[in-house]
Every structure is written in C-alpha cells, then in structure tokens.
Short mmCIF file of C-alpha atoms in Angstrom, two decimals:
data_model
loop_
_atom_site.label_atom_id
_atom_site.label_comp_id
_atom_site.label_asym_id
_atom_site.label_seq_id
_atom_site.Cartn_x
_atom_site.Cartn_y
_atom_site.Cartn_z
CA MET A 1 16.35 -2.52 -2.65
CA CYS A 2 15.06 0.69 -4.21
CA PHE A 3 15.16 -1.21 -7.49
CA ILE A 4 12.07 -3.24 -6.44
CA VAL A 5 9.93 -0.14 -5.88
CA CYS A 6 10.93 1.51 -9.15
CA CYS A 7 10.62 -1.68 -11.20
CA TRP A 8 7.18 -2.54 -9.83
CA ALA A 9 5.91 0.97 -10.58
CA ARG A 10 7.43 0.88 -14.05
CA ALA A 11 6.04 -2.59 -14.80
CA ALA A 12 2.57 -1.68 -13.59
CA SER A 13 2.48 1.56 -15.55
CA SER A 14 3.63 -0.10 -18.78
CA ARG A 15 0.95 -2.80 -18.92
CA MET A 16 -0.92 -2.86 -22.17
CA SER A 17 -4.62 -3.50 -22.54
CA LYS A 18 -5.86 -6.52 -24.48
CA PHE A 19 -6.45 -4.56 -27.63
CA GLY A 20 -3.20 -2.58 -27.65
CA GLY A 21 -4.76 0.54 -26.21
CA SER A 22 -3.25 3.00 -23.79
CA LYS A 23 -0.38 1.97 -21.56
CA GLU A 24 -1.85 3.23 -18.29
CA LYS A 25 -5.17 2.65 -16.63
CA LYS A 26 -7.23 5.77 -16.37
CA LEU A 27 -7.01 7.37 -12.94
CA THR A 28 -10.27 7.89 -11.12
CA PRO A 29 -10.91 11.21 -9.33
CA TYR A 30 -10.09 9.40 -6.05
CA LEU A 31 -6.66 8.34 -7.35
CA LYS A 32 -6.05 11.75 -8.92
CA ALA A 33 -6.68 13.36 -5.52
CA VAL A 34 -4.29 10.90 -3.85
CA LYS A 35 -1.63 11.53 -6.49
CA SER A 36 -1.84 15.32 -6.31
CA THR A 37 -1.80 15.28 -2.49
CA LEU A 38 1.21 12.95 -2.42
CA THR A 39 3.03 15.06 -4.98
CA ALA A 40 2.48 18.16 -2.85
CA ALA A 41 3.41 16.46 0.43
CA ILE A 42 6.57 14.65 -0.73
CA CYS A 43 8.72 17.80 -0.47
CA LEU A 44 10.96 16.35 2.24
CA ARG A 45 14.35 17.47 3.50
CA ASN A 46 16.93 16.44 6.05
CA PHE A 47 16.01 17.77 9.49
CA PRO A 48 17.77 16.42 12.60
CA SER A 49 15.95 16.02 15.90
CA GLN A 50 15.47 19.11 18.06
CA VAL A 51 15.21 16.97 21.20
CA VAL A 52 18.04 14.43 20.98
CA GLU A 53 21.42 15.36 19.57
CA ARG A 54 22.68 13.36 16.56
CA HIS A 55 19.31 11.72 16.00
CA ASN A 56 17.46 11.95 12.74
CA LYS A 57 14.12 10.25 13.26
CA PRO A 58 11.03 10.73 11.09
CA ALA A 59 9.00 13.51 12.71
CA VAL A 60 5.78 11.79 11.66
CA GLU A 61 6.71 8.74 13.75
CA THR A 62 8.11 10.46 16.85
CA GLN A 63 5.68 13.41 16.99
CA TRP A 64 8.12 15.29 19.25
CA ALA A 65 7.62 18.73 17.70
CA ARG A 66 4.13 19.69 16.58
CA GLU A 67 5.46 22.59 14.48
CA LEU A 68 7.20 20.12 12.15
CA LEU A 69 4.00 18.20 11.32
CA LEU A 70 1.51 18.94 8.58
CA ALA A 71 -2.19 18.44 9.14
CA PRO A 72 -3.13 14.86 8.21
CA VAL A 73 -5.23 14.51 5.06
CA VAL A 74 -7.76 11.71 4.67
CA ILE A 75 -8.96 11.01 1.13
CA ALA A 76 -11.89 8.61 1.23
CA LYS A 77 -13.66 6.97 -1.68
CA ASN A 78 -16.25 5.69 0.77
CA GLU A 79 -16.23 4.65 4.43
CA LYS A 80 -14.54 1.32 3.64
CA GLU A 81 -11.80 2.62 1.34
CA ALA A 82 -9.55 5.53 2.30
CA VAL A 83 -5.99 6.87 2.27
CA LYS A 84 -4.53 8.90 5.13
CA ILE A 85 -1.50 11.06 4.31
CA GLU A 86 0.48 12.43 7.24
CA GLY A 87 3.35 14.70 6.35
CA SER A 88 6.20 16.34 8.21
CA ILE A 89 9.40 18.12 7.37
CA ASN A 90 11.46 14.94 6.91
CA ALA A 91 8.97 12.08 6.43
CA LEU A 92 5.64 11.13 4.91
CA ARG A 93 3.39 8.35 6.19
CA ILE A 94 0.71 6.94 3.89
CA SER A 95 -1.89 4.61 5.42
CA ILE A 96 -4.26 2.70 3.17
CA LYS A 97 -7.61 1.20 4.11
CA ILE A 98 -8.52 -1.53 1.61
CA LYS A 99 -12.14 -2.22 0.69
CA GLN A 100 -13.54 -5.24 2.56
CA LEU A 101 -17.13 -6.11 1.79
CA ASP A 102 -17.42 -9.31 3.83
CA ASN A 103 -15.52 -11.58 6.23
CA MET A 104 -13.73 -13.47 3.45
CA GLU A 105 -12.30 -10.27 1.98
CA GLY A 106 -11.33 -9.18 5.49
CA ILE A 107 -9.36 -12.38 6.01
CA LEU A 108 -7.76 -12.11 2.55
CA VAL A 109 -6.73 -8.48 3.15
CA GLN A 110 -5.33 -9.38 6.57
CA ARG A 111 -3.30 -12.29 5.14
CA PHE A 112 -2.10 -10.27 2.15
CA ALA A 113 -1.07 -7.34 4.36
CA SER A 114 0.80 -9.61 6.79
CA PHE A 115 2.51 -11.30 3.83
CA LEU A 116 3.76 -7.92 2.61
CA GLN A 117 4.67 -6.66 6.08
CA MET A 118 6.85 -9.70 6.75
CA ARG A 119 8.81 -8.69 3.65
CA ALA A 120 9.02 -5.00 4.56
CA ASP A 121 12.81 -5.01 4.21
CA ASP A 122 12.44 -5.81 0.51
CA PHE A 123 9.81 -3.08 0.04
CA VAL A 124 11.96 -0.27 1.36
CA ILE A 125 9.13 2.18 2.09
CA LEU A 126 6.68 -0.33 3.62
CA ARG A 127 6.12 -0.18 7.39
CA ARG A 128 6.13 -3.43 9.37
CA LYS A 129 2.98 -2.43 11.21
CA ALA A 130 0.06 -0.52 9.76
CA MET A 131 -1.50 2.42 11.56
CA GLU A 132 -4.57 1.67 13.64
CA GLY A 133 -7.69 1.52 11.50
CA TYR A 134 -5.74 0.97 8.28
CA ASP A 135 -4.48 -2.17 6.54
CA ILE A 136 -1.13 -1.13 5.03
CA SER A 137 1.18 1.80 5.75
CA PHE A 138 4.13 3.24 3.88
CA LEU A 139 6.81 5.53 5.34
CA ILE A 140 8.81 7.70 2.94
CA THR A 141 11.71 9.60 4.53
CA HIS A 142 14.11 12.15 3.09
CA TYR A 143 16.63 9.32 2.63
CA HIS A 144 14.25 7.68 0.16
CA THR A 145 13.66 10.90 -1.79
CA GLU A 146 17.43 11.46 -2.01
CA SER A 147 18.07 8.01 -3.47
CA MET A 148 14.87 7.51 -5.53
CA TRP A 149 12.80 9.65 -7.87
CA ARG A 150 9.93 11.37 -6.09
CA ASP A 151 7.49 11.02 -8.97
CA LYS A 152 8.26 7.27 -9.21
CA LEU A 153 7.54 6.89 -5.48
CA VAL A 154 4.20 8.66 -5.94
CA ASP A 155 3.42 6.52 -9.00
CA PHE A 156 4.27 3.38 -7.03
CA VAL A 157 1.86 4.25 -4.22
CA VAL A 158 -0.94 5.20 -6.65
CA THR A 159 -0.38 2.02 -8.69
CA PHE A 160 -0.37 -0.03 -5.49
CA ILE A 161 -3.73 1.45 -4.46
CA GLN A 162 -5.08 0.89 -7.98
CA GLU A 163 -3.95 -2.74 -8.19
CA ILE A 164 -4.66 -3.92 -4.63
CA ASN A 165 -8.42 -4.26 -5.16
CA SER A 166 -7.95 -6.39 -8.27
CA GLU A 167 -5.44 -8.56 -6.37
CA ILE A 168 -7.93 -9.14 -3.56
CA SER A 169 -10.68 -9.93 -6.10
CA ASP A 170 -8.40 -12.45 -7.82
CA LEU A 171 -7.56 -14.06 -4.49
CA ARG A 172 -11.27 -14.29 -3.68
CA LEU A 173 -12.01 -15.95 -7.02
CA ASN A 174 -9.18 -18.44 -6.45
CA VAL A 175 -10.51 -19.32 -2.99
CA ASN A 176 -14.03 -19.77 -4.37
CA SER A 177 -12.87 -21.99 -7.25
CA ARG A 178 -10.74 -24.11 -4.89
CA GLY A 179 -13.69 -24.44 -2.53
CA ARG A 180 -15.93 -25.52 -5.43
CA LYS A 181 -13.39 -28.18 -6.51
CA VAL A 182 -13.10 -29.50 -2.95
CA ALA A 183 -16.89 -29.66 -2.61
CA GLU A 184 -17.22 -31.49 -5.95
CA HIS A 185 -14.55 -33.99 -4.92
CA PHE A 186 -16.18 -34.47 -1.52
CA PHE A 187 -19.66 -35.07 -2.96
CA LEU A 188 -18.33 -37.44 -5.65
CA GLN A 189 -17.60 -39.91 -2.84
CA PHE A 190 -21.30 -40.11 -1.96
CA ILE A 191 -22.42 -40.39 -5.57
CA SER A 192 -20.06 -43.26 -6.42
CA LYS A 193 -21.14 -45.23 -3.30
CA GLY A 194 -24.85 -44.81 -3.99
#
C-alpha cells in the first residue's frame, strides 16, 4: 500500500514540460512554506499512551495529553485555500482546504474528496473523514515514517496540493463541455422540427 504513495509522488515529480524543460514545477512561496513546515513537523517517534496501557493511538487524534501536542500551524494562500498542520509526538495531521470559487467547484471538490475518502485504505495516509472546515485530511503516524521515506511523504503531500487545483479545473472544463454537448443535442431537436 505504501507503494501507491511513493509512486504517485515519484510520477508527479518526474513529469516533463512540453518543451523538455525542468522535471519539477516551480514551488510557489505558499508551497515552500508548507514543505518546510511539514519537513520540520514530521519528526515522529513511537510513544505509547499515557492513559491506557498497551495502546498506541495518535496523540493528534485522541488529544489526551496536551503536553504531547504541538501548536497547530495554518498556512493560508488566501481565505479559500489553506493547509492546517497539527503535530504531536507520534502523529501529524494535515488538513487541506481546496479553493472553491463557486457552487460548481464546491460540488466537484465535495465529490472528488468523497471519491478519495472511500478509497482511504489504498491511500495509506488519507483519513476517511476530513477535519471540520477542510476538504481533505491526511494522518501520518510514526508507523508510516518507519516504513516510508519522510521526504517522499512530504513531497507527496506538496505534490497533492499542487495538482489538486488543476484536477478540479479539468473536471470543471469536462462538466462544461459535456453540458454544452447536451444543450446542442437538445436544441437540435427544435431546429430539425422547425
């Protein structure tokens, strides 16, 4: 399963431009801030629960001990697009708010997020339910950092944030072109009768 995360990050980072230019897209200051914050916060280690014996739950999720939690960091490009990074000693939760300019993009983002969340078992670090106020959430635990490369996990999240807006734009264009075709087909009925 960890193969999917690493392969997607590798495939996205190795895309070539049309003219054979650089292999990676240039990171904006927003994405550079997200990447540096994730790199600093992903220092996770095994830490069993202080409350329940033989339990090892992510401290970010349970919130049992406040001393194990880092202060949450919100990196916002604008009020409609932000990333919230909540760290603890043994887990890291990344919540992403995707840009939605109108109702159609809101519906597309909701459908796309639910599509991904239904397949959360295949995307090992994806949470089944996003945090309130955000569209998609990831949860990286110390188990993930022990079995996967930390820098590849960070690259995956940054690439995901970078590519999600273009995916939503492509979906919107597809919906618009399908709607145009349906309207043309519908109005052809009236033209051929008249």
